[in-house]
Amino acid sequence: MKVLLTGANGFIGRNIAVALTNAGHHVKPVSRSHGIDFCHMQAEADWLPHLEGVDAVINSVGIIGESGSQRFEPLHTLAPAALFRACSQAGIRRALQISALGADETAFSTYHLSKRAADDCLRSLELDWFVLRPSLIYGRGGKSADLFMRVAALPLIPVIGDGRQELQPVHISDVVATVMQSLTSSETRQTLDIVGNETVTFAEWLQWMRRAQGLPRGRLLHVPLPLAMAFARLGRHFNPMLQPENLRMLQTGYWADVQRLEQFLGRMPLPVEPRLFFSDAMPEGSSS
Ligand SMILES: NC(=O)c1ccc[n+]([C@@H]2O[C@H](COP(=O)([O-])OP(=O)(O)OC[C@H]3O[C@@H](n4cnc5c(N)ncnc54)[C@H](OP(=O)(O)O)[C@@H]3O)[C@@H](O)[C@H]2O)c1
């Protein structure tokens, strides 16, 4: 297949690109580094010339915080919606959207709402679609995973409140495996939450990250949510990930029922192991 892959040089996208190439598919990469900026791709006509000869489309462009011209509405909603409608027009049936866990009816953040708007657009089209909603993803080179690794290595580990927010982090291997399965599965038109098989508190997750870095368990610094939000308001000028909204999303947790993913993959997601924190997506069946 010839697969148009947006976000092809991002954390998720580059891992998908490797798996696609290894499976014998041809990747047509899209990103600003490949000369295509989503800010200028908001009409179907912008996409149609790029869709010639394409058999399937995967959208993995996204940002975790706004900065400069990088805004949620054009990147998460307008450009992907235009891409999906262009697929419909060009007769490309298979379209996969990398959304995010929490982009559902409970969404409150601009991040989740902008993702959900594109998901809704895709779900409204007569295509063989998949909306994939990963939890926090860990693995080599993920931006949020790297930030948490750095936080975990601090002498005093800051956590929000009691640090008992529930997470089900998932390894990049399971995300890529779900994407690859979605590309060929005959059971289309599915919204799938991609979560790991273990639920862990945020504080404990950071301790696991310490252990993976060869550090002993650390002491926690409990920061009340309002104070953490005030720090984030200052910090966002240095790192777009430090947004008060992101802390509120973290506060609500990242977890879901793993059963549907297990059925879809025909196996459970990978158990957490220290080496996986530093690993790219591994080919199916090679993890043991
Ligand atoms: N990582 C996670 O834990 C996680 C969890 C759940 C959901 N997600 C979602 O998955 C998606 C990808 O995440 P990621 O971790 O792979 O992010 P990433 O590593 O930051 O990659 C983002 C990708 O989007 C491209 N991009 C950014 N702005 C663009 C623009 N204006 N026009 C065209 N391309 C643009 C980037 O390439 P250029 O910079 O070269 O343009 C890059 O390829 C995001 O929507 C994210 O919200 C991620």
CSV table of C-alpha atoms and ligand atoms in Angstrom, one decimal:
chain,number,residue,atom,x,y,z
A,1,MET,CA,0.0,0.0,0.0
A,2,LYS,CA,1.0,3.6,-0.4
A,3,VAL,CA,0.3,5.3,2.9
A,4,LEU,CA,0.2,9.1,3.4
A,5,LEU,CA,1.5,9.5,7.0
A,6,THR,CA,1.3,12.9,8.6
A,7,GLY,CA,3.6,13.7,11.5
A,8,ALA,CA,6.0,11.1,10.0
A,9,ASN,CA,9.0,12.5,11.8
A,10,GLY,CA,7.3,12.8,15.2
A,11,PHE,CA,7.6,10.2,18.1
A,12,ILE,CA,4.5,8.2,17.0
A,13,GLY,CA,4.9,8.9,13.3
A,14,ARG,CA,8.5,7.8,13.0
A,15,ASN,CA,7.8,4.5,14.7
A,16,ILE,CA,4.8,3.9,12.5
A,17,ALA,CA,6.9,4.8,9.4
A,18,VAL,CA,9.5,2.1,10.3
A,19,ALA,CA,6.7,-0.5,10.8
A,20,LEU,CA,5.1,0.4,7.5
A,21,THR,CA,8.3,0.2,5.6
A,22,ASN,CA,9.3,-3.1,7.3
A,23,ALA,CA,5.9,-4.5,6.2
A,24,GLY,CA,6.6,-3.6,2.6
A,25,HIS,CA,4.4,-0.5,2.4
A,26,HIS,CA,5.4,2.8,0.8
A,27,VAL,CA,5.3,5.8,3.1
A,28,LYS,CA,4.5,9.3,1.8
A,29,PRO,CA,5.6,11.5,4.7
A,30,VAL,CA,4.0,14.8,5.7
A,31,SER,CA,5.2,17.4,8.2
A,32,ARG,CA,6.7,20.8,8.2
A,33,SER,CA,10.1,19.2,7.8
A,34,HIS,CA,8.7,17.5,4.6
A,35,GLY,CA,7.5,20.9,3.4
A,36,ILE,CA,3.9,20.7,4.4
A,37,ASP,CA,2.5,22.9,7.2
A,38,PHE,CA,-1.0,22.0,8.5
A,39,CYS,CA,-1.6,25.8,9.0
A,40,HIS,CA,-1.9,26.0,5.2
A,41,MET,CA,-3.8,22.7,4.6
A,42,GLN,CA,-7.3,23.6,5.7
A,43,ALA,CA,-9.3,23.0,2.5
A,44,GLU,CA,-9.9,19.7,0.7
A,45,ALA,CA,-8.3,21.2,-2.4
A,46,ASP,CA,-5.0,21.6,-0.5
A,47,TRP,CA,-4.8,17.9,0.1
A,48,LEU,CA,-6.1,16.4,-3.2
A,49,PRO,CA,-2.7,16.8,-5.1
A,50,HIS,CA,-1.0,14.9,-2.3
A,51,LEU,CA,-3.5,12.0,-2.4
A,52,GLU,CA,-2.7,10.8,-5.9
A,53,GLY,CA,-2.0,7.0,-5.8
A,54,VAL,CA,-2.5,6.9,-2.0
A,55,ASP,CA,-4.3,3.8,-0.6
A,56,ALA,CA,-4.6,4.8,3.1
A,57,VAL,CA,-4.0,7.8,5.3
A,58,ILE,CA,-2.8,8.0,8.9
A,59,ASN,CA,-2.8,11.3,10.7
A,60,SER,CA,-0.4,11.6,13.6
A,61,VAL,CA,0.2,15.4,13.7
A,62,GLY,CA,-0.5,17.1,17.0
A,63,ILE,CA,0.8,19.5,19.7
A,64,ILE,CA,0.4,19.3,23.5
A,65,GLY,CA,0.4,23.1,23.9
A,66,GLU,CA,-0.1,26.1,21.8
A,67,SER,CA,2.8,28.4,20.9
A,68,GLY,CA,3.3,31.0,18.1
A,69,SER,CA,1.4,29.9,15.0
A,70,GLN,CA,1.0,26.4,16.4
A,71,ARG,CA,-2.6,26.5,17.5
A,72,PHE,CA,-5.0,23.6,18.3
A,73,GLU,CA,-7.8,24.5,15.9
A,74,PRO,CA,-5.9,24.5,12.7
A,75,LEU,CA,-3.6,21.6,13.6
A,76,HIS,CA,-6.0,19.3,15.4
A,77,THR,CA,-9.3,20.1,13.7
A,78,LEU,CA,-9.3,22.1,10.5
A,79,ALA,CA,-6.4,20.4,8.6
A,80,PRO,CA,-7.3,16.8,9.6
A,81,ALA,CA,-11.0,17.4,8.8
A,82,ALA,CA,-10.0,18.7,5.4
A,83,LEU,CA,-7.7,15.7,4.9
A,84,PHE,CA,-10.5,13.2,5.8
A,85,ARG,CA,-13.0,15.0,3.5
A,86,ALA,CA,-10.4,15.0,0.7
A,87,CYS,CA,-10.0,11.2,1.2
A,88,SER,CA,-13.7,10.8,0.8
A,89,GLN,CA,-13.6,12.9,-2.4
A,90,ALA,CA,-10.6,11.0,-3.8
A,91,GLY,CA,-12.1,7.6,-3.1
A,92,ILE,CA,-9.5,6.6,-0.4
A,93,ARG,CA,-11.4,4.5,2.0
A,94,ARG,CA,-9.0,3.8,4.8
A,95,ALA,CA,-8.3,6.6,7.2
A,96,LEU,CA,-6.7,6.4,10.7
A,97,GLN,CA,-6.7,9.2,13.2
A,98,ILE,CA,-4.3,9.3,16.2
A,99,SER,CA,-6.5,11.1,18.7
A,100,ALA,CA,-5.9,11.0,22.5
A,101,LEU,CA,-7.4,9.2,25.5
A,102,GLY,CA,-10.0,11.6,27.0
A,103,ALA,CA,-11.1,13.1,23.6
A,104,ASP,CA,-14.6,11.8,24.4
A,105,GLU,CA,-17.9,13.2,25.8
A,106,THR,CA,-16.1,14.0,29.1
A,107,ALA,CA,-13.5,16.3,27.3
A,108,PHE,CA,-13.0,19.8,28.8
A,109,SER,CA,-9.6,20.9,27.5
A,110,THR,CA,-9.0,22.8,24.3
A,111,TYR,CA,-6.5,20.0,23.4
A,112,HIS,CA,-9.1,17.2,23.8
A,113,LEU,CA,-12.0,19.2,22.3
A,114,SER,CA,-10.0,20.1,19.2
A,115,LYS,CA,-9.0,16.4,18.8
A,116,ARG,CA,-12.6,15.2,19.2
A,117,ALA,CA,-13.8,17.6,16.6
A,118,ALA,CA,-11.6,16.0,14.0
A,119,ASP,CA,-12.5,12.5,15.3
A,120,ASP,CA,-16.2,13.4,14.9
A,121,CYS,CA,-15.6,14.6,11.4
A,122,LEU,CA,-13.9,11.3,10.5
A,123,ARG,CA,-16.7,9.2,12.2
A,124,SER,CA,-19.3,11.1,10.1
A,125,LEU,CA,-17.8,10.1,6.8
A,126,GLU,CA,-18.5,6.9,4.8
A,127,LEU,CA,-14.9,5.6,5.1
A,128,ASP,CA,-13.2,2.6,6.7
A,129,TRP,CA,-12.1,4.7,9.6
A,130,PHE,CA,-10.3,4.1,12.9
A,131,VAL,CA,-10.1,6.7,15.7
A,132,LEU,CA,-7.2,5.6,18.0
A,133,ARG,CA,-7.0,7.2,21.4
A,134,PRO,CA,-3.6,6.5,23.1
A,135,SER,CA,-3.0,7.0,26.8
A,136,LEU,CA,0.3,8.4,27.9
A,137,ILE,CA,2.9,6.7,25.6
A,138,TYR,CA,6.3,5.8,26.8
A,139,GLY,CA,9.4,4.8,24.8
A,140,ARG,CA,12.5,6.4,23.4
A,141,GLY,CA,12.1,10.0,22.4
A,142,GLY,CA,8.5,10.8,23.4
A,143,LYS,CA,8.3,14.4,24.5
A,144,SER,CA,6.0,13.9,27.5
A,145,ALA,CA,7.8,10.7,28.5
A,146,ASP,CA,11.2,12.5,28.4
A,147,LEU,CA,9.8,15.4,30.5
A,148,PHE,CA,8.4,12.9,33.1
A,149,MET,CA,11.8,11.1,33.1
A,150,ARG,CA,13.6,14.3,33.9
A,151,VAL,CA,11.0,15.1,36.7
A,152,ALA,CA,11.5,11.6,38.1
A,153,ALA,CA,15.2,12.1,38.3
A,154,LEU,CA,15.0,15.2,40.5
A,155,PRO,CA,16.2,14.9,44.1
A,156,LEU,CA,12.7,15.8,45.3
A,157,ILE,CA,9.9,14.6,43.0
A,158,PRO,CA,7.1,17.1,42.6
A,159,VAL,CA,3.6,15.5,42.3
A,160,ILE,CA,0.2,17.2,42.1
A,161,GLY,CA,-1.6,16.9,45.5
A,162,ASP,CA,-1.4,13.3,46.8
A,163,GLY,CA,0.1,12.1,43.4
A,164,ARG,CA,-2.6,9.4,43.3
A,165,GLN,CA,-3.9,10.2,39.8
A,166,GLU,CA,-4.5,7.0,37.9
A,167,LEU,CA,-2.6,6.3,34.7
A,168,GLN,CA,-2.4,3.4,32.3
A,169,PRO,CA,0.7,4.2,30.3
A,170,VAL,CA,1.2,2.3,27.1
A,171,HIS,CA,4.4,1.4,25.2
A,172,ILE,CA,4.9,2.8,21.7
A,173,SER,CA,5.1,-0.8,20.5
A,174,ASP,CA,1.4,-1.3,21.3
A,175,VAL,CA,0.4,1.9,19.6
A,176,VAL,CA,2.2,0.9,16.4
A,177,ALA,CA,0.7,-2.6,16.6
A,178,THR,CA,-2.8,-1.2,16.8
A,179,VAL,CA,-2.1,1.1,13.9
A,180,MET,CA,-0.8,-1.7,11.8
A,181,GLN,CA,-3.8,-3.9,12.6
A,182,SER,CA,-6.2,-1.0,11.8
A,183,LEU,CA,-4.6,-0.7,8.4
A,184,THR,CA,-5.8,-4.1,7.3
A,185,SER,CA,-8.6,-5.1,9.7
A,186,SER,CA,-12.0,-5.8,8.1
A,187,GLU,CA,-13.7,-4.7,11.4
A,188,THR,CA,-13.6,-1.0,10.5
A,189,ARG,CA,-15.3,2.1,11.9
A,190,GLN,CA,-14.0,1.7,15.4
A,191,THR,CA,-12.9,4.1,18.2
A,192,LEU,CA,-10.3,2.3,20.3
A,193,ASP,CA,-8.6,3.4,23.5
A,194,ILE,CA,-5.0,2.4,23.5
A,195,VAL,CA,-4.0,1.8,27.1
A,196,GLY,CA,-1.5,-0.4,28.9
A,197,ASN,CA,-2.5,-3.4,31.0
A,198,GLU,CA,-1.4,-1.9,34.4
A,199,THR,CA,-2.9,1.0,36.3
A,200,VAL,CA,-0.5,2.9,38.3
A,201,THR,CA,-0.6,6.2,40.3
A,202,PHE,CA,1.3,9.2,38.9
A,203,ALA,CA,3.7,9.2,41.9
A,204,GLU,CA,4.4,5.5,41.5
A,205,TRP,CA,4.9,5.9,37.7
A,206,LEU,CA,7.6,8.5,38.4
A,207,GLN,CA,9.2,6.0,40.8
A,208,TRP,CA,9.2,3.3,38.1
A,209,MET,CA,10.9,5.9,35.8
A,210,ARG,CA,13.5,6.5,38.5
A,211,ARG,CA,14.2,2.7,38.8
A,212,ALA,CA,14.5,2.5,35.0
A,213,GLN,CA,17.3,5.2,35.3
A,214,GLY,CA,19.1,3.2,37.9
A,215,LEU,CA,18.0,5.5,40.8
A,216,PRO,CA,16.7,4.5,44.2
A,217,ARG,CA,13.1,5.5,45.2
A,218,GLY,CA,12.8,9.2,45.6
A,219,ARG,CA,11.1,11.5,48.1
A,220,LEU,CA,7.9,13.2,46.9
A,221,LEU,CA,7.1,16.9,47.1
A,222,HIS,CA,3.3,17.2,47.2
A,223,VAL,CA,2.3,20.4,45.4
A,224,PRO,CA,-1.3,21.6,45.8
A,225,LEU,CA,-3.1,21.8,42.4
A,226,PRO,CA,-3.6,25.6,42.5
A,227,LEU,CA,0.2,26.1,43.2
A,228,ALA,CA,1.1,23.7,40.4
A,229,MET,CA,-1.2,25.5,38.0
A,230,ALA,CA,0.5,28.8,39.0
A,231,PHE,CA,3.9,27.3,38.2
A,232,ALA,CA,2.6,25.9,34.9
A,233,ARG,CA,1.4,29.4,33.9
A,234,LEU,CA,4.9,30.6,34.3
A,235,GLY,CA,6.6,27.5,32.9
A,236,ARG,CA,4.6,27.4,29.6
A,237,HIS,CA,6.7,30.3,28.3
A,238,PHE,CA,9.7,27.9,28.5
A,239,ASN,CA,8.1,24.6,27.6
A,240,PRO,CA,4.7,24.5,25.7
A,241,MET,CA,3.9,21.2,27.6
A,242,LEU,CA,3.7,23.1,30.9
A,243,GLN,CA,0.1,24.3,30.5
A,244,PRO,CA,-2.4,24.6,33.4
A,245,GLU,CA,-4.9,22.6,31.2
A,246,ASN,CA,-2.4,19.7,30.9
A,247,LEU,CA,-2.2,19.6,34.7
A,248,ARG,CA,-6.0,19.5,34.9
A,249,MET,CA,-6.0,16.6,32.3
A,250,LEU,CA,-3.4,14.8,34.4
A,251,GLN,CA,-5.4,15.4,37.5
A,252,THR,CA,-8.4,13.5,35.9
A,253,GLY,CA,-6.1,10.6,35.1
A,254,TYR,CA,-5.5,8.5,31.9
A,255,TRP,CA,-7.1,5.1,32.2
A,256,ALA,CA,-9.7,3.0,30.3
A,257,ASP,CA,-10.9,-0.5,29.9
A,258,VAL,CA,-8.2,-2.6,28.2
A,259,GLN,CA,-10.5,-5.4,27.1
A,260,ARG,CA,-11.4,-4.0,23.7
A,261,LEU,CA,-7.8,-3.4,22.8
A,262,GLU,CA,-6.9,-6.9,24.0
A,263,GLN,CA,-9.6,-8.4,21.7
A,264,PHE,CA,-8.5,-6.2,18.8
A,265,LEU,CA,-4.8,-7.1,19.1
A,266,GLY,CA,-5.4,-10.7,20.2
A,267,ARG,CA,-3.0,-10.2,23.1
A,268,MET,CA,-2.6,-8.0,26.1
A,269,PRO,CA,-0.5,-4.8,25.8
A,270,LEU,CA,3.1,-5.2,27.0
A,271,PRO,CA,3.8,-5.2,30.7
A,272,VAL,CA,6.0,-2.4,31.9
A,273,GLU,CA,9.7,-3.3,32.0
A,274,PRO,CA,12.7,-0.9,32.6
A,275,ARG,CA,14.2,-1.5,29.2
A,276,LEU,CA,11.0,-0.4,27.4
A,277,PHE,CA,11.4,3.2,28.6
A,278,PHE,CA,14.4,3.5,26.2
A,279,SER,CA,13.1,1.4,23.4
A,280,ASP,CA,11.5,2.2,20.0
A,281,ALA,CA,8.5,0.2,18.9
A,282,MET,CA,9.5,-3.4,18.6
A,283,PRO,CA,8.2,-5.7,15.8
A,284,GLU,CA,5.2,-7.9,16.8
A,285,GLY,CA,6.3,-11.0,18.6
A,286,SER,CA,9.9,-9.8,19.3
A,287,SER,CA,9.3,-8.4,22.8
A,288,SER,CA,10.1,-11.5,24.9
B,1,LIG,N1,3.1,11.0,22.9
B,1,LIG,C1,2.1,10.7,23.6
B,1,LIG,O1,2.2,10.3,24.8
B,1,LIG,C2,0.7,10.9,23.0
B,1,LIG,C3,-0.4,10.3,23.7
B,1,LIG,C4,-1.7,10.4,23.2
B,1,LIG,C5,-1.9,11.1,22.0
B,1,LIG,N2,-0.8,11.7,21.4
B,1,LIG,C6,-1.1,12.4,20.1
B,1,LIG,O2,-0.4,11.9,19.0
B,1,LIG,C7,0.0,12.9,18.1
B,1,LIG,C8,1.5,12.8,17.8
B,1,LIG,O3,2.2,12.8,19.1
B,1,LIG,P1,3.8,12.7,19.1
B,1,LIG,O4,4.1,12.3,20.5
B,1,LIG,O5,4.2,11.9,18.0
B,1,LIG,O6,4.2,14.2,18.9
B,1,LIG,P2,5.5,14.8,18.3
B,1,LIG,O7,6.7,13.9,18.5
B,1,LIG,O8,5.6,16.2,18.8
B,1,LIG,O9,5.3,14.9,16.7
B,1,LIG,C9,4.4,15.8,16.1
B,1,LIG,C10,4.5,15.7,14.6
B,1,LIG,O10,3.6,16.6,14.1
B,1,LIG,C11,4.3,17.4,13.1
B,1,LIG,N3,3.8,18.8,13.1
B,1,LIG,C12,3.8,19.6,14.1
B,1,LIG,N4,3.3,20.8,13.7
B,1,LIG,C13,3.0,20.7,12.4
B,1,LIG,C14,2.4,21.5,11.4
B,1,LIG,N5,2.1,22.8,11.7
B,1,LIG,N6,2.2,21.1,10.2
B,1,LIG,C15,2.6,19.8,9.8
B,1,LIG,N7,3.1,18.9,10.7
B,1,LIG,C16,3.3,19.4,12.0
B,1,LIG,C17,5.8,17.3,13.6
B,1,LIG,O11,6.7,17.5,12.5
B,1,LIG,P3,7.4,19.0,12.2
B,1,LIG,O12,7.7,19.6,13.5
B,1,LIG,O13,8.5,18.7,11.3
B,1,LIG,O14,6.3,19.7,11.5
B,1,LIG,C18,5.9,15.9,14.0
B,1,LIG,O15,6.0,15.0,12.9
B,1,LIG,C19,-0.4,14.2,18.8
B,1,LIG,O16,-1.6,14.6,18.3
B,1,LIG,C20,-0.6,13.8,20.2
B,1,LIG,O17,-1.5,14.7,20.8
B,1,LIG,C21,0.4,11.6,21.8
